[in-house]
């Protein structure tokens, strides 16, 4: 347990104990980074402690099996796994060692055992695990994790937890930045392959990319771009500072593809709005997500190769948006997954049924 969490547990225990005196408190839900707060719920006598995972079932599976992997098969860390020896977890796409979470690459690094600790707690004192995913996007592992297993909490896929944005191409609402993006999209012709690119300075002074930004470019990210870039691309794309209305952009009829680092929330937003993806993972579990999404069984994304020169990126964009080979396969599969996502959240759908089961269990219980 971290020092910060240990310091907070007594106060949280007191709050939960006080709530139980006036409220029918039947469950305590937290995400994986707050999992040590289950100690407070236990001390306060909350009957059920539920873990919410804002990731997919592939990442959850890694956490469930990580303690065993750390104890036996990865003496130095995942970086030591040979290319021919990917991590194979039940029902999951094989993941090469270098694609695993960066903190797990080297067991002598500061983050390795912290992640293992979180993984160990996923099985201890947890009554249920809620996951922001849906069966159709990872069916094999969903089928396996839905089955009871001794020593593992029941798993409930309850996603996609994404607010569906209507594609009415309405640019009259929202901030000025939002209006700029949507008005620009409104003017695009079909298959024009224009780009909308967000440029943002890093907010953390410790990040490696911070060294590429001087004081002025941190105030104005455009100063980081090559000289003349904005002029050269003004007829083929739009570059905006800091943030863009991502769900509105994905829902817009002019959007034909999404170049994404494959954060899971962004991937779900893309699937819900039926937008095929071009995968460019950067950190965290994004490499695993990219492997899963671009794998033959899912085929919701094309994966950029290791060397990402401009010609390769341009060719991959063309393939994704209008190609007749892999691009066509991805577009077809994303359309299928979009329908499956909606189906899972309707009354009687798999995700709604899973959530109903869990809530009914809570309702039938007590706060003892």
PDB file of C-alpha atoms in Angstrom, residues 9-311:
ATOM      1  CA  UNK A   9      -7.708   4.713   4.830  1.00  0.00           C
ATOM      2  CA  UNK A  10      -8.623   5.795   8.410  1.00  0.00           C
ATOM      3  CA  UNK A  11     -10.535   8.859   7.174  1.00  0.00           C
ATOM      4  CA  UNK A  12     -12.346   6.841   4.492  1.00  0.00           C
ATOM      5  CA  UNK A  13     -13.188   4.164   7.071  1.00  0.00           C
ATOM      6  CA  UNK A  14     -14.785   6.817   9.260  1.00  0.00           C
ATOM      7  CA  UNK A  15     -16.804   8.226   6.353  1.00  0.00           C
ATOM      8  CA  UNK A  16     -18.102   4.801   5.312  1.00  0.00           C
ATOM      9  CA  UNK A  17     -18.925   3.857   8.915  1.00  0.00           C
ATOM     10  CA  UNK A  18     -20.899   7.074   9.284  1.00  0.00           C
ATOM     11  CA  UNK A  19     -22.759   6.477   6.009  1.00  0.00           C
ATOM     12  CA  UNK A  20     -23.788   3.000   7.105  1.00  0.00           C
ATOM     13  CA  UNK A  21     -25.629   4.479  10.077  1.00  0.00           C
ATOM     14  CA  UNK A  22     -27.986   6.459   7.830  1.00  0.00           C
ATOM     15  CA  UNK A  23     -27.756   4.756   4.425  1.00  0.00           C
ATOM     16  CA  UNK A  24     -28.313   1.276   3.069  1.00  0.00           C
ATOM     17  CA  UNK A  25     -24.735   0.935   1.883  1.00  0.00           C
ATOM     18  CA  UNK A  26     -24.600  -2.407   0.068  1.00  0.00           C
ATOM     19  CA  UNK A  27     -21.438  -2.088  -2.050  1.00  0.00           C
ATOM     20  CA  UNK A  28     -18.209  -0.130  -2.396  1.00  0.00           C
ATOM     21  CA  UNK A  29     -16.794   0.276  -5.917  1.00  0.00           C
ATOM     22  CA  UNK A  30     -13.353   1.592  -6.823  1.00  0.00           C
ATOM     23  CA  UNK A  31     -10.949   1.281  -9.729  1.00  0.00           C
ATOM     24  CA  UNK A  32      -7.698  -0.663  -9.701  1.00  0.00           C
ATOM     25  CA  UNK A  33      -5.573   2.265  -8.543  1.00  0.00           C
ATOM     26  CA  UNK A  34      -7.803   2.703  -5.499  1.00  0.00           C
ATOM     27  CA  UNK A  35      -7.913  -0.981  -4.697  1.00  0.00           C
ATOM     28  CA  UNK A  36      -6.139  -0.563  -1.341  1.00  0.00           C
ATOM     29  CA  UNK A  37      -9.152   1.467  -0.212  1.00  0.00           C
ATOM     30  CA  UNK A  38     -10.972  -1.858   0.077  1.00  0.00           C
ATOM     31  CA  UNK A  39      -9.288  -2.038   3.491  1.00  0.00           C
ATOM     32  CA  UNK A  40     -11.428   0.921   4.560  1.00  0.00           C
ATOM     33  CA  UNK A  41     -14.606  -0.688   3.207  1.00  0.00           C
ATOM     34  CA  UNK A  42     -13.796  -3.918   5.023  1.00  0.00           C
ATOM     35  CA  UNK A  43     -13.110  -2.157   8.327  1.00  0.00           C
ATOM     36  CA  UNK A  44     -16.323  -0.176   7.959  1.00  0.00           C
ATOM     37  CA  UNK A  45     -18.295  -3.383   7.440  1.00  0.00           C
ATOM     38  CA  UNK A  46     -19.411  -2.765   3.848  1.00  0.00           C
ATOM     39  CA  UNK A  47     -20.678  -6.133   2.652  1.00  0.00           C
ATOM     40  CA  UNK A  48     -19.464  -6.073  -0.954  1.00  0.00           C
ATOM     41  CA  UNK A  49     -16.295  -4.675  -2.459  1.00  0.00           C
ATOM     42  CA  UNK A  50     -16.326  -4.391  -6.242  1.00  0.00           C
ATOM     43  CA  UNK A  51     -13.467  -3.513  -8.572  1.00  0.00           C
ATOM     44  CA  UNK A  52     -14.087  -1.433 -11.708  1.00  0.00           C
ATOM     45  CA  UNK A  53     -11.563  -1.974 -14.511  1.00  0.00           C
ATOM     46  CA  UNK A  54     -11.597   0.786 -17.189  1.00  0.00           C
ATOM     47  CA  UNK A  55      -9.623  -1.542 -19.481  1.00  0.00           C
ATOM     48  CA  UNK A  56     -10.429  -4.594 -21.584  1.00  0.00           C
ATOM     49  CA  UNK A  57     -10.520  -8.272 -20.647  1.00  0.00           C
ATOM     50  CA  UNK A  58      -7.069  -8.870 -22.134  1.00  0.00           C
ATOM     51  CA  UNK A  59      -5.551  -6.416 -19.662  1.00  0.00           C
ATOM     52  CA  UNK A  60      -7.648  -7.814 -16.819  1.00  0.00           C
ATOM     53  CA  UNK A  61      -6.394 -11.307 -17.685  1.00  0.00           C
ATOM     54  CA  UNK A  62      -2.813 -10.081 -17.501  1.00  0.00           C
ATOM     55  CA  UNK A  63      -3.482  -8.737 -14.011  1.00  0.00           C
ATOM     56  CA  UNK A  64      -5.186 -11.931 -12.892  1.00  0.00           C
ATOM     57  CA  UNK A  65      -2.257 -14.094 -14.024  1.00  0.00           C
ATOM     58  CA  UNK A  66       0.567 -11.626 -13.333  1.00  0.00           C
ATOM     59  CA  UNK A  67       1.485 -12.850  -9.825  1.00  0.00           C
ATOM     60  CA  UNK A  68       2.029 -16.368 -11.177  1.00  0.00           C
ATOM     61  CA  UNK A  69       3.981 -15.054 -14.174  1.00  0.00           C
ATOM     62  CA  UNK A  70       6.159 -12.867 -11.948  1.00  0.00           C
ATOM     63  CA  UNK A  71       6.932 -15.800  -9.685  1.00  0.00           C
ATOM     64  CA  UNK A  72       7.907 -18.260 -12.378  1.00  0.00           C
ATOM     65  CA  UNK A  73       8.264 -17.499 -16.053  1.00  0.00           C
ATOM     66  CA  UNK A  74       9.779 -14.021 -16.351  1.00  0.00           C
ATOM     67  CA  UNK A  75      13.050 -13.989 -14.366  1.00  0.00           C
ATOM     68  CA  UNK A  76      14.162 -10.583 -15.645  1.00  0.00           C
ATOM     69  CA  UNK A  77      10.936  -9.044 -16.871  1.00  0.00           C
ATOM     70  CA  UNK A  78       8.841  -9.189 -20.023  1.00  0.00           C
ATOM     71  CA  UNK A  79      11.670  -7.557 -21.971  1.00  0.00           C
ATOM     72  CA  UNK A  80      13.539 -10.867 -21.745  1.00  0.00           C
ATOM     73  CA  UNK A  81      10.881 -12.881 -23.561  1.00  0.00           C
ATOM     74  CA  UNK A  82      12.020 -14.077 -26.970  1.00  0.00           C
ATOM     75  CA  UNK A  83       9.957 -12.996 -30.012  1.00  0.00           C
ATOM     76  CA  UNK A  84       8.863 -16.593 -30.464  1.00  0.00           C
ATOM     77  CA  UNK A  85       7.647 -16.745 -26.855  1.00  0.00           C
ATOM     78  CA  UNK A  86       4.783 -14.250 -26.487  1.00  0.00           C
ATOM     79  CA  UNK A  87       2.648 -14.094 -23.365  1.00  0.00           C
ATOM     80  CA  UNK A  88      -0.196 -16.555 -23.851  1.00  0.00           C
ATOM     81  CA  UNK A  89      -3.197 -16.122 -21.578  1.00  0.00           C
ATOM     82  CA  UNK A  90      -6.404 -18.185 -21.814  1.00  0.00           C
ATOM     83  CA  UNK A  91      -8.678 -16.855 -24.545  1.00  0.00           C
ATOM     84  CA  UNK A  92      -6.384 -13.912 -25.339  1.00  0.00           C
ATOM     85  CA  UNK A  93      -4.388 -12.858 -28.368  1.00  0.00           C
ATOM     86  CA  UNK A  94      -0.685 -13.773 -27.817  1.00  0.00           C
ATOM     87  CA  UNK A  95       1.148 -10.612 -26.721  1.00  0.00           C
ATOM     88  CA  UNK A  96       4.902 -10.184 -27.391  1.00  0.00           C
ATOM     89  CA  UNK A  97       6.885  -9.201 -24.306  1.00  0.00           C
ATOM     90  CA  UNK A  98       7.796  -5.682 -25.541  1.00  0.00           C
ATOM     91  CA  UNK A  99       4.080  -4.854 -25.974  1.00  0.00           C
ATOM     92  CA  UNK A 100       3.354  -5.469 -22.279  1.00  0.00           C
ATOM     93  CA  UNK A 101       2.921  -2.497 -19.895  1.00  0.00           C
ATOM     94  CA  UNK A 102       6.273  -0.612 -19.711  1.00  0.00           C
ATOM     95  CA  UNK A 103       6.489  -0.857 -15.916  1.00  0.00           C
ATOM     96  CA  UNK A 104       6.565  -4.648 -16.256  1.00  0.00           C
ATOM     97  CA  UNK A 105       9.444  -4.773 -18.718  1.00  0.00           C
ATOM     98  CA  UNK A 106      12.117  -4.938 -16.004  1.00  0.00           C
ATOM     99  CA  UNK A 107      11.456  -6.524 -12.613  1.00  0.00           C
ATOM    100  CA  UNK A 108      14.249  -4.429 -11.087  1.00  0.00           C
ATOM    101  CA  UNK A 109      12.454  -1.215 -12.083  1.00  0.00           C
ATOM    102  CA  UNK A 110      10.504   0.865  -9.551  1.00  0.00           C
ATOM    103  CA  UNK A 111       7.067   0.135 -11.000  1.00  0.00           C
ATOM    104  CA  UNK A 112       7.253  -3.637 -11.446  1.00  0.00           C
ATOM    105  CA  UNK A 113       6.354  -4.779  -7.952  1.00  0.00           C
ATOM    106  CA  UNK A 114       3.824  -1.996  -7.495  1.00  0.00           C
ATOM    107  CA  UNK A 115       1.898  -3.362 -10.486  1.00  0.00           C
ATOM    108  CA  UNK A 116       2.265  -6.913  -9.147  1.00  0.00           C
ATOM    109  CA  UNK A 117       0.825  -5.739  -5.813  1.00  0.00           C
ATOM    110  CA  UNK A 118      -2.234  -4.302  -7.574  1.00  0.00           C
ATOM    111  CA  UNK A 119      -2.590  -7.551  -9.510  1.00  0.00           C
ATOM    112  CA  UNK A 120      -2.443  -9.644  -6.333  1.00  0.00           C
ATOM    113  CA  UNK A 121      -5.215  -7.605  -4.778  1.00  0.00           C
ATOM    114  CA  UNK A 122      -7.481  -8.255  -7.783  1.00  0.00           C
ATOM    115  CA  UNK A 123      -8.103 -11.718  -6.350  1.00  0.00           C
ATOM    116  CA  UNK A 124      -8.138 -10.932  -2.620  1.00  0.00           C
ATOM    117  CA  UNK A 125     -11.149  -9.454  -0.844  1.00  0.00           C
ATOM    118  CA  UNK A 126     -12.889  -8.568  -4.117  1.00  0.00           C
ATOM    119  CA  UNK A 127     -16.491  -9.687  -4.576  1.00  0.00           C
ATOM    120  CA  UNK A 128     -16.912  -8.747  -8.248  1.00  0.00           C
ATOM    121  CA  UNK A 129     -14.966  -7.209 -11.128  1.00  0.00           C
ATOM    122  CA  UNK A 130     -16.774  -4.836 -13.501  1.00  0.00           C
ATOM    123  CA  UNK A 131     -15.055  -4.306 -16.860  1.00  0.00           C
ATOM    124  CA  UNK A 132     -15.652  -1.595 -19.458  1.00  0.00           C
ATOM    125  CA  UNK A 133     -15.851  -3.862 -22.492  1.00  0.00           C
ATOM    126  CA  UNK A 134     -18.354  -6.018 -24.365  1.00  0.00           C
ATOM    127  CA  UNK A 135     -18.364  -9.639 -25.438  1.00  0.00           C
ATOM    128  CA  UNK A 136     -18.242  -9.166 -29.213  1.00  0.00           C
ATOM    129  CA  UNK A 137     -14.894  -7.351 -29.230  1.00  0.00           C
ATOM    130  CA  UNK A 138     -13.086 -10.126 -27.298  1.00  0.00           C
ATOM    131  CA  UNK A 139     -15.457 -13.121 -27.319  1.00  0.00           C
ATOM    132  CA  UNK A 140     -13.121 -15.963 -26.360  1.00  0.00           C
ATOM    133  CA  UNK A 141     -11.744 -14.416 -23.195  1.00  0.00           C
ATOM    134  CA  UNK A 142     -15.219 -13.074 -22.315  1.00  0.00           C
ATOM    135  CA  UNK A 143     -16.622 -16.597 -22.465  1.00  0.00           C
ATOM    136  CA  UNK A 144     -13.843 -17.931 -20.229  1.00  0.00           C
ATOM    137  CA  UNK A 145     -14.002 -15.156 -17.635  1.00  0.00           C
ATOM    138  CA  UNK A 146     -17.778 -15.405 -17.367  1.00  0.00           C
ATOM    139  CA  UNK A 147     -17.310 -18.956 -16.098  1.00  0.00           C
ATOM    140  CA  UNK A 148     -16.832 -19.297 -12.314  1.00  0.00           C
ATOM    141  CA  UNK A 149     -13.289 -20.078 -11.191  1.00  0.00           C
ATOM    142  CA  UNK A 150     -12.195 -20.886  -7.628  1.00  0.00           C
ATOM    143  CA  UNK A 151     -10.104 -18.080  -6.181  1.00  0.00           C
ATOM    144  CA  UNK A 152     -11.225 -15.514  -8.758  1.00  0.00           C
ATOM    145  CA  UNK A 153     -14.048 -12.981  -8.334  1.00  0.00           C
ATOM    146  CA  UNK A 154     -16.875 -13.145 -10.883  1.00  0.00           C
ATOM    147  CA  UNK A 155     -16.290 -10.907 -13.903  1.00  0.00           C
ATOM    148  CA  UNK A 156     -19.016  -8.687 -15.377  1.00  0.00           C
ATOM    149  CA  UNK A 157     -18.404  -7.054 -18.797  1.00  0.00           C
ATOM    150  CA  UNK A 158     -20.724  -4.022 -18.619  1.00  0.00           C
ATOM    151  CA  UNK A 159     -19.523  -1.837 -21.501  1.00  0.00           C
ATOM    152  CA  UNK A 160     -19.095   0.003 -23.655  1.00  0.00           C
ATOM    153  CA  UNK A 161     -19.569   2.865 -21.187  1.00  0.00           C
ATOM    154  CA  UNK A 162     -19.527   5.515 -23.896  1.00  0.00           C
ATOM    155  CA  UNK A 163     -22.031   8.301 -24.413  1.00  0.00           C
ATOM    156  CA  UNK A 164     -23.280   7.950 -27.978  1.00  0.00           C
ATOM    157  CA  UNK A 165     -22.991  11.259 -29.808  1.00  0.00           C
ATOM    158  CA  UNK A 166     -25.476  11.896 -32.590  1.00  0.00           C
ATOM    159  CA  UNK A 167     -24.053  12.662 -36.010  1.00  0.00           C
ATOM    160  CA  UNK A 168     -26.196  15.685 -36.793  1.00  0.00           C
ATOM    161  CA  UNK A 169     -23.171  17.691 -37.951  1.00  0.00           C
ATOM    162  CA  UNK A 170     -24.369  20.498 -35.672  1.00  0.00           C
ATOM    163  CA  UNK A 171     -21.566  22.992 -35.136  1.00  0.00           C
ATOM    164  CA  UNK A 172     -23.677  25.637 -33.413  1.00  0.00           C
ATOM    165  CA  UNK A 173     -23.135  24.363 -29.876  1.00  0.00           C
ATOM    166  CA  UNK A 174     -20.087  24.095 -27.649  1.00  0.00           C
ATOM    167  CA  UNK A 175     -16.891  26.083 -27.331  1.00  0.00           C
ATOM    168  CA  UNK A 176     -15.244  28.074 -30.095  1.00  0.00           C
ATOM    169  CA  UNK A 177     -12.628  25.332 -30.518  1.00  0.00           C
ATOM    170  CA  UNK A 178     -15.343  22.701 -30.876  1.00  0.00           C
ATOM    171  CA  UNK A 179     -17.162  24.808 -33.465  1.00  0.00           C
ATOM    172  CA  UNK A 180     -13.965  25.268 -35.479  1.00  0.00           C
ATOM    173  CA  UNK A 181     -13.441  21.494 -35.688  1.00  0.00           C
ATOM    174  CA  UNK A 182     -17.025  20.646 -36.584  1.00  0.00           C
ATOM    175  CA  UNK A 183     -17.450  23.489 -39.061  1.00  0.00           C
ATOM    176  CA  UNK A 184     -14.273  22.346 -40.806  1.00  0.00           C
ATOM    177  CA  UNK A 185     -15.585  18.768 -40.958  1.00  0.00           C
ATOM    178  CA  UNK A 186     -18.860  20.030 -42.420  1.00  0.00           C
ATOM    179  CA  UNK A 187     -16.936  21.406 -45.401  1.00  0.00           C
ATOM    180  CA  UNK A 188     -15.111  18.177 -46.275  1.00  0.00           C
ATOM    181  CA  UNK A 189     -15.959  16.202 -49.393  1.00  0.00           C
ATOM    182  CA  UNK A 190     -16.288  12.388 -49.305  1.00  0.00           C
ATOM    183  CA  UNK A 191     -12.984  10.465 -49.431  1.00  0.00           C
ATOM    184  CA  UNK A 192     -10.959  13.659 -49.393  1.00  0.00           C
ATOM    185  CA  UNK A 193      -8.628  12.114 -46.804  1.00  0.00           C
ATOM    186  CA  UNK A 194      -8.113  15.371 -44.967  1.00  0.00           C
ATOM    187  CA  UNK A 195      -6.697  15.284 -41.448  1.00  0.00           C
ATOM    188  CA  UNK A 196      -7.691  16.843 -38.132  1.00  0.00           C
ATOM    189  CA  UNK A 197      -4.703  16.847 -35.789  1.00  0.00           C
ATOM    190  CA  UNK A 198      -4.508  17.979 -32.172  1.00  0.00           C
ATOM    191  CA  UNK A 199      -1.177  19.419 -30.986  1.00  0.00           C
ATOM    192  CA  UNK A 200      -0.596  19.745 -27.245  1.00  0.00           C
ATOM    193  CA  UNK A 201       2.479  20.503 -25.158  1.00  0.00           C
ATOM    194  CA  UNK A 202       3.229  17.953 -22.414  1.00  0.00           C
ATOM    195  CA  UNK A 203       1.844  18.928 -19.033  1.00  0.00           C
ATOM    196  CA  UNK A 204       4.442  17.009 -17.027  1.00  0.00           C
ATOM    197  CA  UNK A 205       7.917  18.543 -16.810  1.00  0.00           C
ATOM    198  CA  UNK A 206       9.415  15.092 -16.238  1.00  0.00           C
ATOM    199  CA  UNK A 207       8.291  13.584 -19.533  1.00  0.00           C
ATOM    200  CA  UNK A 208      11.017  13.006 -22.141  1.00  0.00           C
ATOM    201  CA  UNK A 209       9.073  14.974 -24.744  1.00  0.00           C
ATOM    202  CA  UNK A 210       9.288  18.023 -22.496  1.00  0.00           C
ATOM    203  CA  UNK A 211      12.921  18.444 -23.511  1.00  0.00           C
ATOM    204  CA  UNK A 212      11.838  19.174 -27.093  1.00  0.00           C
ATOM    205  CA  UNK A 213       9.768  22.155 -26.011  1.00  0.00           C
ATOM    206  CA  UNK A 214      11.258  25.516 -25.112  1.00  0.00           C
ATOM    207  CA  UNK A 215       9.370  28.009 -22.965  1.00  0.00           C
ATOM    208  CA  UNK A 216       7.699  29.640 -25.945  1.00  0.00           C
ATOM    209  CA  UNK A 217       6.568  26.402 -27.567  1.00  0.00           C
ATOM    210  CA  UNK A 218       4.989  25.310 -24.296  1.00  0.00           C
ATOM    211  CA  UNK A 219       2.817  28.424 -24.516  1.00  0.00           C
ATOM    212  CA  UNK A 220       2.165  27.867 -28.225  1.00  0.00           C
ATOM    213  CA  UNK A 221       2.431  24.211 -29.371  1.00  0.00           C
ATOM    214  CA  UNK A 222       2.407  25.336 -33.007  1.00  0.00           C
ATOM    215  CA  UNK A 223       5.950  26.649 -32.525  1.00  0.00           C
ATOM    216  CA  UNK A 224       7.059  23.033 -32.201  1.00  0.00           C
ATOM    217  CA  UNK A 225       5.929  22.210 -35.743  1.00  0.00           C
ATOM    218  CA  UNK A 226       8.386  22.419 -38.655  1.00  0.00           C
ATOM    219  CA  UNK A 227       8.670  25.879 -40.146  1.00  0.00           C
ATOM    220  CA  UNK A 228       5.979  26.439 -42.754  1.00  0.00           C
ATOM    221  CA  UNK A 229       4.029  23.306 -41.796  1.00  0.00           C
ATOM    222  CA  UNK A 230       0.730  25.090 -41.184  1.00  0.00           C
ATOM    223  CA  UNK A 231       0.945  26.927 -44.507  1.00  0.00           C
ATOM    224  CA  UNK A 232       1.837  23.765 -46.427  1.00  0.00           C
ATOM    225  CA  UNK A 233      -1.066  21.809 -44.963  1.00  0.00           C
ATOM    226  CA  UNK A 234      -3.780  24.465 -44.757  1.00  0.00           C
ATOM    227  CA  UNK A 235      -5.605  23.011 -47.771  1.00  0.00           C
ATOM    228  CA  UNK A 236      -5.335  19.385 -46.652  1.00  0.00           C
ATOM    229  CA  UNK A 237      -5.898  19.476 -42.913  1.00  0.00           C
ATOM    230  CA  UNK A 238      -6.731  21.350 -39.742  1.00  0.00           C
ATOM    231  CA  UNK A 239      -4.371  21.575 -36.764  1.00  0.00           C
ATOM    232  CA  UNK A 240      -5.854  22.654 -33.426  1.00  0.00           C
ATOM    233  CA  UNK A 241      -4.233  23.359 -30.081  1.00  0.00           C
ATOM    234  CA  UNK A 242      -4.649  21.269 -26.954  1.00  0.00           C
ATOM    235  CA  UNK A 243      -8.045  19.545 -27.231  1.00  0.00           C
ATOM    236  CA  UNK A 244     -10.736  18.642 -29.749  1.00  0.00           C
ATOM    237  CA  UNK A 245     -14.288  17.315 -29.174  1.00  0.00           C
ATOM    238  CA  UNK A 246     -13.299  13.710 -29.811  1.00  0.00           C
ATOM    239  CA  UNK A 247     -16.693  12.010 -29.618  1.00  0.00           C
ATOM    240  CA  UNK A 248     -18.297  14.674 -31.811  1.00  0.00           C
ATOM    241  CA  UNK A 249     -15.501  14.288 -34.350  1.00  0.00           C
ATOM    242  CA  UNK A 250     -15.852  10.494 -34.332  1.00  0.00           C
ATOM    243  CA  UNK A 251     -19.617  10.786 -34.760  1.00  0.00           C
ATOM    244  CA  UNK A 252     -19.311  13.172 -37.713  1.00  0.00           C
ATOM    245  CA  UNK A 253     -20.171  11.693 -41.101  1.00  0.00           C
ATOM    246  CA  UNK A 254     -16.989  13.159 -42.627  1.00  0.00           C
ATOM    247  CA  UNK A 255     -14.728  11.153 -40.310  1.00  0.00           C
ATOM    248  CA  UNK A 256     -13.452   8.023 -42.034  1.00  0.00           C
ATOM    249  CA  UNK A 257     -10.635   6.897 -39.755  1.00  0.00           C
ATOM    250  CA  UNK A 258      -8.966   7.508 -36.393  1.00  0.00           C
ATOM    251  CA  UNK A 259      -5.186   7.542 -35.879  1.00  0.00           C
ATOM    252  CA  UNK A 260      -5.072   6.597 -32.201  1.00  0.00           C
ATOM    253  CA  UNK A 261      -2.571   5.470 -29.561  1.00  0.00           C
ATOM    254  CA  UNK A 262      -5.209   2.890 -28.569  1.00  0.00           C
ATOM    255  CA  UNK A 263      -6.156   4.013 -25.105  1.00  0.00           C
ATOM    256  CA  UNK A 264      -9.098   1.772 -24.309  1.00  0.00           C
ATOM    257  CA  UNK A 265     -11.669   4.543 -23.810  1.00  0.00           C
ATOM    258  CA  UNK A 266     -10.756   6.056 -27.180  1.00  0.00           C
ATOM    259  CA  UNK A 267     -10.924   2.639 -28.831  1.00  0.00           C
ATOM    260  CA  UNK A 268     -14.415   2.087 -27.430  1.00  0.00           C
ATOM    261  CA  UNK A 269     -15.517   5.544 -28.592  1.00  0.00           C
ATOM    262  CA  UNK A 270     -14.273   4.691 -32.067  1.00  0.00           C
ATOM    263  CA  UNK A 271     -16.125   1.367 -32.126  1.00  0.00           C
ATOM    264  CA  UNK A 272     -19.361   2.841 -30.778  1.00  0.00           C
ATOM    265  CA  UNK A 273     -19.329   5.455 -33.531  1.00  0.00           C
ATOM    266  CA  UNK A 274     -18.255   2.991 -36.247  1.00  0.00           C
ATOM    267  CA  UNK A 275     -14.864   4.522 -37.068  1.00  0.00           C
ATOM    268  CA  UNK A 276     -11.994   2.215 -38.164  1.00  0.00           C
ATOM    269  CA  UNK A 277      -8.669   2.777 -36.432  1.00  0.00           C
ATOM    270  CA  UNK A 278      -5.018   3.161 -37.337  1.00  0.00           C
ATOM    271  CA  UNK A 279      -3.085   1.991 -34.272  1.00  0.00           C
ATOM    272  CA  UNK A 280      -0.025   3.877 -33.022  1.00  0.00           C
ATOM    273  CA  UNK A 281       0.456   2.815 -29.369  1.00  0.00           C
ATOM    274  CA  UNK A 282       2.659   4.937 -27.128  1.00  0.00           C
ATOM    275  CA  UNK A 283       2.577   3.794 -23.489  1.00  0.00           C
ATOM    276  CA  UNK A 284       0.696   2.017 -20.668  1.00  0.00           C
ATOM    277  CA  UNK A 285      -1.341  -0.940 -21.969  1.00  0.00           C
ATOM    278  CA  UNK A 286      -1.755   0.599 -25.424  1.00  0.00           C
ATOM    279  CA  UNK A 287       0.588  -1.916 -27.075  1.00  0.00           C
ATOM    280  CA  UNK A 288      -1.575  -4.774 -25.820  1.00  0.00           C
ATOM    281  CA  UNK A 289      -4.718  -2.992 -27.000  1.00  0.00           C
ATOM    282  CA  UNK A 290      -3.219  -2.436 -30.449  1.00  0.00           C
ATOM    283  CA  UNK A 291      -2.244  -6.102 -30.732  1.00  0.00           C
ATOM    284  CA  UNK A 292      -5.738  -7.194 -29.776  1.00  0.00           C
ATOM    285  CA  UNK A 293      -7.553  -4.730 -32.048  1.00  0.00           C
ATOM    286  CA  UNK A 294      -5.357  -5.425 -35.080  1.00  0.00           C
ATOM    287  CA  UNK A 295      -5.297  -9.197 -34.601  1.00  0.00           C
ATOM    288  CA  UNK A 296      -7.134 -11.343 -37.141  1.00  0.00           C
ATOM    289  CA  UNK A 297      -9.872 -12.242 -34.695  1.00  0.00           C
ATOM    290  CA  UNK A 298     -10.850  -8.608 -34.119  1.00  0.00           C
ATOM    291  CA  UNK A 299      -9.575  -6.707 -37.172  1.00  0.00           C
ATOM    292  CA  UNK A 300     -10.911  -3.352 -35.989  1.00  0.00           C
ATOM    293  CA  UNK A 301      -7.631  -1.554 -36.696  1.00  0.00           C
ATOM    294  CA  UNK A 302      -4.570  -1.505 -38.898  1.00  0.00           C
ATOM    295  CA  UNK A 303      -1.266  -1.430 -37.021  1.00  0.00           C
ATOM    296  CA  UNK A 304       1.423   1.021 -38.090  1.00  0.00           C
ATOM    297  CA  UNK A 305       4.831  -0.651 -38.528  1.00  0.00           C
ATOM    298  CA  UNK A 306       7.849   0.153 -36.377  1.00  0.00           C
ATOM    299  CA  UNK A 307       9.269   2.714 -38.808  1.00  0.00           C
ATOM    300  CA  UNK A 308       6.667   5.454 -39.228  1.00  0.00           C
ATOM    301  CA  UNK A 309       7.832   7.662 -42.093  1.00  0.00           C
ATOM    302  CA  UNK A 310       5.330   9.973 -43.751  1.00  0.00           C
ATOM    303  CA  UNK A 311       4.980   7.817 -46.872  1.00  0.00           C
TER     304      UNK A 311
END
